[in-house]
Amino acid sequence: MPRRLLSLLLLLALFAGACADDPEPEATQAAEESPAPPPPPPEPIRCPLTGVELPAGVDLNRPALAVKIDNHPRARPQSGMETADIVYEELVEGGLTRFMAIYHCGDAADLGPTRSARAVDPDIMTQYAPVLFAYSGASPNNLAKVARTPGIINLQHGSNGPAYSRRGGRPAPHNLYTSTERIRSRPAAQGVVGPPKTGLIFNPKLVPVPPPPPPPPPVAESPGAPVPPPPAPVGPPPGNKITFSYSGAVGVTYTYDPAANTYLRSQGGSPHNSASGARLGGTNIVVMKVAVDRGGSSPEIAVAGTGEAMVLRNGQAIHGTWVRPTLADQTTLVDDAGQPIELAAGNTWINLLPNDRAFTVE
């Protein structure tokens, strides 16, 4: 073979090898142009007292608003508690109870009947401060306590008359009504800012746990052998219902509605409905056993310290302890292993049950 031809063949072979080592131009260009994965969507802003997504038009930085609501038989059905973020129930004189409905993300256009404050109310509210406090009045001692408690903006009926109105068809004092808008529009409420603080933990990812599947039917081991009896039915875990009584006059039951993931409230053996027709109840039910001194004209309730707690949410009951070292702290909930109890996203009813009263969970 001529030397010139041999040299040409060697050059062609080297060129072919070099081309084989080079990446495909099109593949290189495609790799350079492939888009980066999109960033994850931002976490939604959530309401501090419910854990639900902040509704459109609601200012996260507005303060909480607490309203005292009557629970005398002549005050029922009440208005507006179905939209509260948190509702407290407390024992008052005569074996009756009274409510404190707390609104932050929620609002109520019709709210009442509004009644007077008790000594425990400032102790409850201080952990959510700043708080606008709407009520109809109080004893001199309780008025003084409200006035000296930091973070509470006094919006009682006596000095804020335009925010309240009497309603016909009901006897006084069970006929005084207001609304969250009327309270928030008062001059003393203007310029008060700051979302409420809380020691409660809301986990939006908590979902109801489905009940266990039924056991398989029994099968005879051999033809003609007797069929063994079926196993005992597996019922739902405790947490479907809780029952207790503040006194002989007020018996309360919360029963779980799986379709709505809500505990429906009954009082005195009957459904507890709002004036709107809505059944009252909560996504979370908290029972706090508290020390109560009945020696005075009105019970004195201790909401600082520690005590037994029962939490119902998502059809399950969690036994534990409530902890609030001082009134300057927030109430926290821990289970029997000392771990924080998480609440489901939604509204909460907190029942301050005297230590000498029992509750039953089914």
Tab-separated table of C-alpha atoms in Angstrom:
chain	number	residue	atom	x	y	z
A	1	MET	CA	0.000	0.000	0.000
A	2	PRO	CA	1.417	3.429	-0.877
A	3	ARG	CA	2.663	5.413	2.102
A	4	ARG	CA	0.418	8.407	1.255
A	5	LEU	CA	-2.716	6.234	1.283
A	6	LEU	CA	-1.707	4.609	4.597
A	7	SER	CA	-1.248	8.035	6.228
A	8	LEU	CA	-4.652	9.140	5.000
A	9	LEU	CA	-6.356	6.075	6.459
A	10	LEU	CA	-4.665	6.648	9.848
A	11	LEU	CA	-5.870	10.258	9.919
A	12	LEU	CA	-9.429	9.185	9.117
A	13	ALA	CA	-9.353	6.608	11.926
A	14	LEU	CA	-8.117	9.172	14.463
A	15	PHE	CA	-10.806	11.667	13.405
A	16	ALA	CA	-13.550	9.046	13.762
A	17	GLY	CA	-12.371	8.158	17.287
A	18	ALA	CA	-12.321	11.815	18.334
A	19	CYS	CA	-15.866	12.317	17.050
A	20	ALA	CA	-17.061	9.266	18.973
A	21	ASP	CA	-15.696	10.736	22.230
A	22	ASP	CA	-17.431	14.095	21.764
A	23	PRO	CA	-21.001	14.413	23.311
A	24	GLU	CA	-23.930	14.785	21.015
A	25	PRO	CA	-24.425	18.502	20.356
A	26	GLU	CA	-28.205	18.158	20.559
A	27	ALA	CA	-28.053	16.227	23.844
A	28	THR	CA	-25.743	18.854	25.355
A	29	GLN	CA	-28.084	21.653	24.315
A	30	ALA	CA	-31.129	19.824	25.690
A	31	ALA	CA	-29.362	19.322	29.026
A	32	GLU	CA	-28.488	22.994	29.195
A	33	GLU	CA	-32.086	24.062	28.399
A	34	SER	CA	-33.978	21.680	30.801
A	35	PRO	CA	-35.874	23.881	33.295
A	36	ALA	CA	-35.182	23.727	37.013
A	37	PRO	CA	-37.980	22.201	39.124
A	38	PRO	CA	-40.440	24.825	40.389
A	39	PRO	CA	-40.082	25.875	44.042
A	40	PRO	CA	-42.648	24.429	46.463
A	41	PRO	CA	-45.686	26.645	47.081
A	42	PRO	CA	-45.429	28.832	50.186
A	43	GLU	CA	-47.095	27.605	53.341
A	44	PRO	CA	-50.465	29.311	53.865
A	45	ILE	CA	-50.821	31.801	56.698
A	46	ARG	CA	-52.860	30.163	59.450
A	47	CYS	CA	-55.045	31.500	62.249
A	48	PRO	CA	-53.210	31.244	65.591
A	49	LEU	CA	-56.282	30.073	67.550
A	50	THR	CA	-57.567	27.455	65.090
A	51	GLY	CA	-54.761	26.422	62.753
A	52	VAL	CA	-57.007	26.905	59.700
A	53	GLU	CA	-55.951	28.993	56.727
A	54	LEU	CA	-56.426	32.734	57.273
A	55	PRO	CA	-59.735	33.771	55.658
A	56	ALA	CA	-59.637	36.411	52.955
A	57	GLY	CA	-60.142	39.905	54.335
A	58	VAL	CA	-59.117	39.043	57.910
A	59	ASP	CA	-56.186	40.996	59.349
A	60	LEU	CA	-53.853	38.545	61.077
A	61	ASN	CA	-52.543	41.374	63.263
A	62	ARG	CA	-55.863	42.291	64.805
A	63	PRO	CA	-56.328	41.416	68.499
A	64	ALA	CA	-58.523	38.716	69.954
A	65	LEU	CA	-62.000	39.681	71.132
A	66	ALA	CA	-63.568	37.935	74.140
A	67	VAL	CA	-67.314	38.141	74.825
A	68	LYS	CA	-69.167	36.843	77.904
A	69	ILE	CA	-72.251	34.864	76.868
A	70	ASP	CA	-75.178	33.908	79.088
A	71	ASN	CA	-76.181	30.264	79.625
A	72	HIS	CA	-79.269	30.740	81.765
A	73	PRO	CA	-82.262	28.740	80.462
A	74	ARG	CA	-83.918	32.040	79.510
A	75	ALA	CA	-80.868	32.989	77.425
A	76	ARG	CA	-81.108	29.991	75.110
A	77	PRO	CA	-80.687	29.659	72.224
A	78	GLN	CA	-77.619	31.893	72.170
A	79	SER	CA	-76.310	33.690	69.092
A	80	GLY	CA	-72.875	33.721	67.497
A	81	MET	CA	-70.868	31.092	69.357
A	82	GLU	CA	-70.756	28.806	66.323
A	83	THR	CA	-68.202	31.136	64.679
A	84	ALA	CA	-65.905	31.618	67.707
A	85	ASP	CA	-62.327	30.380	67.486
A	86	ILE	CA	-62.338	29.188	71.113
A	87	VAL	CA	-65.169	28.907	73.663
A	88	TYR	CA	-64.571	28.531	77.401
A	89	GLU	CA	-67.275	27.261	79.747
A	90	GLU	CA	-67.008	28.137	83.442
A	91	LEU	CA	-69.079	27.487	86.546
A	92	VAL	CA	-70.925	30.474	88.066
A	93	GLU	CA	-73.308	30.827	90.996
A	94	GLY	CA	-76.469	28.734	91.250
A	95	GLY	CA	-74.828	25.741	89.606
A	96	LEU	CA	-75.135	27.358	86.171
A	97	THR	CA	-72.365	28.008	83.677
A	98	ARG	CA	-71.363	30.927	81.498
A	99	PHE	CA	-69.340	31.111	78.309
A	100	MET	CA	-66.424	33.205	77.131
A	101	ALA	CA	-66.336	33.174	73.332
A	102	ILE	CA	-63.008	34.279	71.826
A	103	TYR	CA	-62.884	35.573	68.253
A	104	HIS	CA	-59.820	36.287	66.149
A	105	CYS	CA	-60.318	34.890	62.651
A	106	GLY	CA	-64.024	34.371	63.317
A	107	ASP	CA	-66.714	37.059	63.390
A	108	ALA	CA	-70.336	37.183	64.516
A	109	ALA	CA	-72.936	39.660	63.297
A	110	ASP	CA	-75.324	38.701	66.110
A	111	LEU	CA	-73.776	37.913	69.462
A	112	GLY	CA	-75.372	37.293	72.830
A	113	PRO	CA	-76.998	37.464	75.223
A	114	THR	CA	-74.050	39.289	76.756
A	115	ARG	CA	-73.631	38.978	80.521
A	116	SER	CA	-71.377	40.086	83.352
A	117	ALA	CA	-67.755	39.154	84.029
A	118	ARG	CA	-66.400	36.895	86.738
A	119	ALA	CA	-63.071	36.826	88.583
A	120	VAL	CA	-61.625	34.056	86.412
A	121	ASP	CA	-62.156	35.953	83.157
A	122	PRO	CA	-59.053	38.212	83.308
A	123	ASP	CA	-57.011	35.155	84.313
A	124	ILE	CA	-58.160	33.329	81.174
A	125	MET	CA	-57.683	36.295	78.845
A	126	THR	CA	-54.235	37.467	79.914
A	127	GLN	CA	-52.577	34.577	78.025
A	128	TYR	CA	-54.112	35.844	74.761
A	129	ALA	CA	-53.332	39.547	75.327
A	130	PRO	CA	-54.004	42.013	73.895
A	131	VAL	CA	-57.723	41.196	74.169
A	132	LEU	CA	-60.804	43.332	73.597
A	133	PHE	CA	-63.252	42.363	76.353
A	134	ALA	CA	-67.014	42.769	75.832
A	135	TYR	CA	-69.357	42.162	78.772
A	136	SER	CA	-72.350	43.728	80.471
A	137	GLY	CA	-70.805	44.666	83.814
A	138	ALA	CA	-69.381	43.078	86.969
A	139	SER	CA	-69.061	43.431	90.726
A	140	PRO	CA	-66.765	46.250	91.931
A	141	ASN	CA	-64.000	43.763	92.742
A	142	ASN	CA	-64.185	42.131	89.324
A	143	LEU	CA	-64.331	45.505	87.544
A	144	ALA	CA	-61.167	46.489	89.372
A	145	LYS	CA	-59.484	43.223	88.420
A	146	VAL	CA	-60.317	43.735	84.735
A	147	ALA	CA	-58.962	47.285	84.932
A	148	ARG	CA	-55.641	46.307	86.501
A	149	THR	CA	-54.939	43.252	84.309
A	150	PRO	CA	-52.401	44.187	81.594
A	151	GLY	CA	-53.404	43.632	78.000
A	152	ILE	CA	-57.196	43.722	78.510
A	153	ILE	CA	-59.119	46.506	76.790
A	154	ASN	CA	-62.283	47.167	78.784
A	155	LEU	CA	-65.298	47.435	76.442
A	156	GLN	CA	-68.105	46.812	78.897
A	157	HIS	CA	-71.665	47.830	78.158
A	158	GLY	CA	-71.768	50.610	80.753
A	159	SER	CA	-69.228	52.819	78.961
A	160	ASN	CA	-69.741	51.512	75.411
A	161	GLY	CA	-73.507	51.637	75.084
A	162	PRO	CA	-73.658	52.174	71.288
A	163	ALA	CA	-72.018	48.758	70.777
A	164	TYR	CA	-74.916	46.988	72.525
A	165	SER	CA	-78.692	46.871	72.182
A	166	ARG	CA	-81.614	45.347	74.057
A	167	ARG	CA	-83.816	42.905	72.181
A	168	GLY	CA	-87.546	42.471	72.557
A	169	GLY	CA	-89.073	39.103	73.245
A	170	ARG	CA	-86.696	38.229	76.058
A	171	PRO	CA	-86.680	39.373	79.676
A	172	ALA	CA	-83.787	41.445	80.991
A	173	PRO	CA	-80.963	40.765	81.730
A	174	HIS	CA	-81.022	38.002	79.100
A	175	ASN	CA	-81.595	40.322	76.141
A	176	LEU	CA	-78.381	42.336	75.601
A	177	TYR	CA	-76.725	41.754	72.217
A	178	THR	CA	-73.740	43.013	70.261
A	179	SER	CA	-71.517	41.952	67.340
A	180	THR	CA	-67.800	41.596	66.735
A	181	GLU	CA	-67.904	44.498	64.266
A	182	ARG	CA	-69.628	46.837	66.733
A	183	ILE	CA	-67.102	46.008	69.450
A	184	ARG	CA	-64.087	46.366	67.150
A	185	SER	CA	-65.357	49.747	65.927
A	186	ARG	CA	-65.359	51.335	69.410
A	187	PRO	CA	-62.805	54.156	69.924
A	188	ALA	CA	-61.037	52.266	72.721
A	189	ALA	CA	-60.390	49.355	70.331
A	190	GLN	CA	-58.740	51.489	67.668
A	191	GLY	CA	-54.983	51.128	67.411
A	192	VAL	CA	-54.916	47.886	69.403
A	193	VAL	CA	-52.875	45.402	67.366
A	194	GLY	CA	-51.170	42.085	67.859
A	195	PRO	CA	-52.316	38.565	67.036
A	196	PRO	CA	-53.148	36.458	70.087
A	197	LYS	CA	-50.511	34.220	71.597
A	198	THR	CA	-51.357	30.670	72.630
A	199	GLY	CA	-49.732	27.588	74.065
A	200	LEU	CA	-52.139	25.347	72.153
A	201	ILE	CA	-50.619	23.485	69.214
A	202	PHE	CA	-52.709	23.054	66.063
A	203	ASN	CA	-51.584	20.549	63.435
A	204	PRO	CA	-53.449	20.945	60.110
A	205	LYS	CA	-52.090	17.573	58.964
A	206	LEU	CA	-53.976	15.634	61.643
A	207	VAL	CA	-56.789	13.595	60.114
A	208	PRO	CA	-59.309	11.183	61.634
A	209	VAL	CA	-57.996	7.659	62.035
A	210	PRO	CA	-60.309	5.154	60.304
A	211	PRO	CA	-61.787	2.450	62.522
A	212	PRO	CA	-60.174	-1.010	62.318
A	213	PRO	CA	-61.634	-3.386	59.723
A	214	PRO	CA	-64.060	-6.045	60.975
A	215	PRO	CA	-62.525	-9.479	61.649
A	216	PRO	CA	-62.969	-12.190	58.999
A	217	PRO	CA	-65.888	-14.590	59.492
A	218	PRO	CA	-65.052	-17.846	61.319
A	219	VAL	CA	-64.424	-20.911	59.192
A	220	ALA	CA	-64.844	-24.551	60.215
A	221	GLU	CA	-61.547	-26.442	60.253
A	222	SER	CA	-62.975	-29.479	58.413
A	223	PRO	CA	-66.248	-30.385	56.689
A	224	GLY	CA	-68.894	-31.124	59.232
A	225	ALA	CA	-66.953	-29.585	62.102
A	226	PRO	CA	-68.842	-27.036	64.207
A	227	VAL	CA	-68.241	-23.404	63.293
A	228	PRO	CA	-66.604	-21.513	66.165
A	229	PRO	CA	-68.488	-18.507	67.557
A	230	PRO	CA	-67.658	-15.201	65.900
A	231	PRO	CA	-65.145	-12.987	67.694
A	232	ALA	CA	-66.411	-10.097	69.736
A	233	PRO	CA	-67.099	-7.035	67.566
A	234	VAL	CA	-64.372	-4.433	67.491
A	235	GLY	CA	-65.805	-1.073	68.472
A	236	PRO	CA	-64.292	2.346	67.900
A	237	PRO	CA	-61.490	3.387	70.252
A	238	PRO	CA	-62.519	5.620	73.168
A	239	GLY	CA	-63.137	9.134	71.974
A	240	ASN	CA	-66.590	8.989	70.432
A	241	LYS	CA	-68.315	10.717	73.350
A	242	ILE	CA	-67.576	12.532	76.595
A	243	THR	CA	-70.140	13.263	79.313
A	244	PHE	CA	-69.852	15.332	82.479
A	245	SER	CA	-71.816	17.689	84.699
A	246	TYR	CA	-70.785	20.966	86.288
A	247	SER	CA	-73.607	20.532	88.768
A	248	GLY	CA	-76.982	18.861	88.913
A	249	ALA	CA	-78.302	21.682	86.755
A	250	VAL	CA	-75.891	21.461	83.830
A	251	GLY	CA	-75.197	18.090	82.215
A	252	VAL	CA	-73.068	18.251	79.054
A	253	THR	CA	-72.333	15.683	76.341
A	254	TYR	CA	-70.188	15.956	73.215
A	255	THR	CA	-70.749	13.253	70.599
A	256	TYR	CA	-68.485	12.742	67.603
A	257	ASP	CA	-69.908	13.246	64.112
A	258	PRO	CA	-67.400	11.540	61.759
A	259	ALA	CA	-68.922	13.091	58.623
A	260	ALA	CA	-68.219	16.608	59.902
A	261	ASN	CA	-65.242	15.667	62.120
A	262	THR	CA	-66.968	17.643	64.873
A	263	TYR	CA	-68.093	16.935	68.428
A	264	LEU	CA	-71.746	17.973	68.712
A	265	ARG	CA	-72.786	19.489	72.023
A	266	SER	CA	-75.860	18.504	74.020
A	267	GLN	CA	-76.966	20.193	77.226
A	268	GLY	CA	-79.489	18.843	79.670
A	269	GLY	CA	-80.109	15.886	77.371
A	270	SER	CA	-81.064	18.009	74.342
A	271	PRO	CA	-79.064	19.228	71.344
A	272	HIS	CA	-77.505	22.621	72.044
A	273	ASN	CA	-78.340	24.754	69.022
A	274	SER	CA	-77.560	28.340	68.157
A	275	ALA	CA	-80.314	30.816	67.360
A	276	SER	CA	-79.235	30.418	63.717
A	277	GLY	CA	-80.205	26.758	63.896
A	278	ALA	CA	-76.595	25.551	63.784
A	279	ARG	CA	-75.661	22.803	66.218
A	280	LEU	CA	-72.973	23.986	68.596
A	281	GLY	CA	-69.818	21.958	68.935
A	282	GLY	CA	-66.087	21.866	68.313
A	283	THR	CA	-63.419	20.185	66.250
A	284	ASN	CA	-61.519	19.845	69.540
A	285	ILE	CA	-62.958	19.321	73.003
A	286	VAL	CA	-60.716	20.000	76.004
A	287	VAL	CA	-61.770	19.240	79.575
A	288	MET	CA	-59.543	20.871	82.186
A	289	LYS	CA	-60.052	19.752	85.787
A	290	VAL	CA	-59.628	22.885	87.933
A	291	ALA	CA	-59.755	23.838	91.596
A	292	VAL	CA	-62.947	25.722	92.461
A	293	ASP	CA	-63.633	27.650	95.678
A	294	ARG	CA	-67.397	27.912	96.178
A	295	GLY	CA	-67.141	29.840	99.448
A	296	GLY	CA	-67.991	33.291	98.093
A	297	SER	CA	-70.919	34.782	96.240
A	298	SER	CA	-69.490	33.402	92.989
A	299	PRO	CA	-67.116	30.456	92.482
A	300	GLU	CA	-63.399	31.271	92.328
A	301	ILE	CA	-61.658	29.187	89.651
A	302	ALA	CA	-57.891	28.566	89.467
A	303	VAL	CA	-56.537	28.440	85.910
A	304	ALA	CA	-52.836	28.604	86.802
A	305	GLY	CA	-50.924	25.575	88.006
A	306	THR	CA	-51.569	22.102	86.670
A	307	GLY	CA	-54.349	19.550	86.531
A	308	GLU	CA	-55.902	16.596	84.777
A	309	ALA	CA	-56.943	17.082	81.164
A	310	MET	CA	-58.860	15.095	78.573
A	311	VAL	CA	-58.652	16.017	74.895
A	312	LEU	CA	-60.975	14.686	72.211
A	313	ARG	CA	-60.207	15.207	68.545
A	314	ASN	CA	-60.640	13.221	65.345
A	315	GLY	CA	-62.716	10.613	67.182
A	316	GLN	CA	-59.933	9.853	69.668
A	317	ALA	CA	-59.472	10.666	73.338
A	318	ILE	CA	-56.087	11.623	74.774
A	319	HIS	CA	-55.626	11.721	78.545
A	320	GLY	CA	-53.056	14.086	79.935
A	321	THR	CA	-52.339	17.203	81.923
A	322	TRP	CA	-52.819	20.925	81.465
A	323	VAL	CA	-49.871	23.059	82.563
A	324	ARG	CA	-49.710	26.788	83.201
A	325	PRO	CA	-47.050	27.646	85.784
A	326	THR	CA	-48.207	31.248	86.302
A	327	LEU	CA	-50.839	33.572	84.858
A	328	ALA	CA	-48.057	35.153	82.790
A	329	ASP	CA	-47.685	31.848	80.893
A	330	GLN	CA	-49.827	30.173	78.246
A	331	THR	CA	-51.714	26.954	78.934
A	332	THR	CA	-50.106	23.894	77.373
A	333	LEU	CA	-51.437	20.337	77.058
A	334	VAL	CA	-49.280	17.227	77.427
A	335	ASP	CA	-50.185	13.543	77.303
A	336	ASP	CA	-49.394	10.964	79.977
A	337	ALA	CA	-45.955	10.410	78.408
A	338	GLY	CA	-45.171	14.121	78.741
A	339	GLN	CA	-45.450	14.809	75.005
A	340	PRO	CA	-47.354	17.851	73.666
A	341	ILE	CA	-50.933	17.117	72.611
A	342	GLU	CA	-51.670	18.453	69.147
A	343	LEU	CA	-55.128	19.716	68.255
A	344	ALA	CA	-56.778	19.357	64.866
A	345	ALA	CA	-57.245	22.484	62.777
A	346	GLY	CA	-60.600	23.960	63.770
A	347	ASN	CA	-62.460	25.515	66.686
A	348	THR	CA	-62.027	24.384	70.289
A	349	TRP	CA	-64.328	24.228	73.307
A	350	ILE	CA	-62.481	24.330	76.641
A	351	ASN	CA	-64.530	23.157	79.610
A	352	LEU	CA	-63.302	24.218	83.074
A	353	LEU	CA	-64.656	21.289	85.080
A	354	PRO	CA	-64.397	21.383	88.899
A	355	ASN	CA	-62.008	18.819	90.351
A	356	ASP	CA	-64.791	17.138	92.289
A	357	ARG	CA	-66.788	16.375	89.125
A	358	ALA	CA	-66.090	13.298	86.978
A	359	PHE	CA	-66.191	12.791	83.241
A	360	THR	CA	-66.931	9.641	81.250
A	361	VAL	CA	-65.356	8.854	77.870
A	362	GLU	CA	-66.821	6.263	75.513
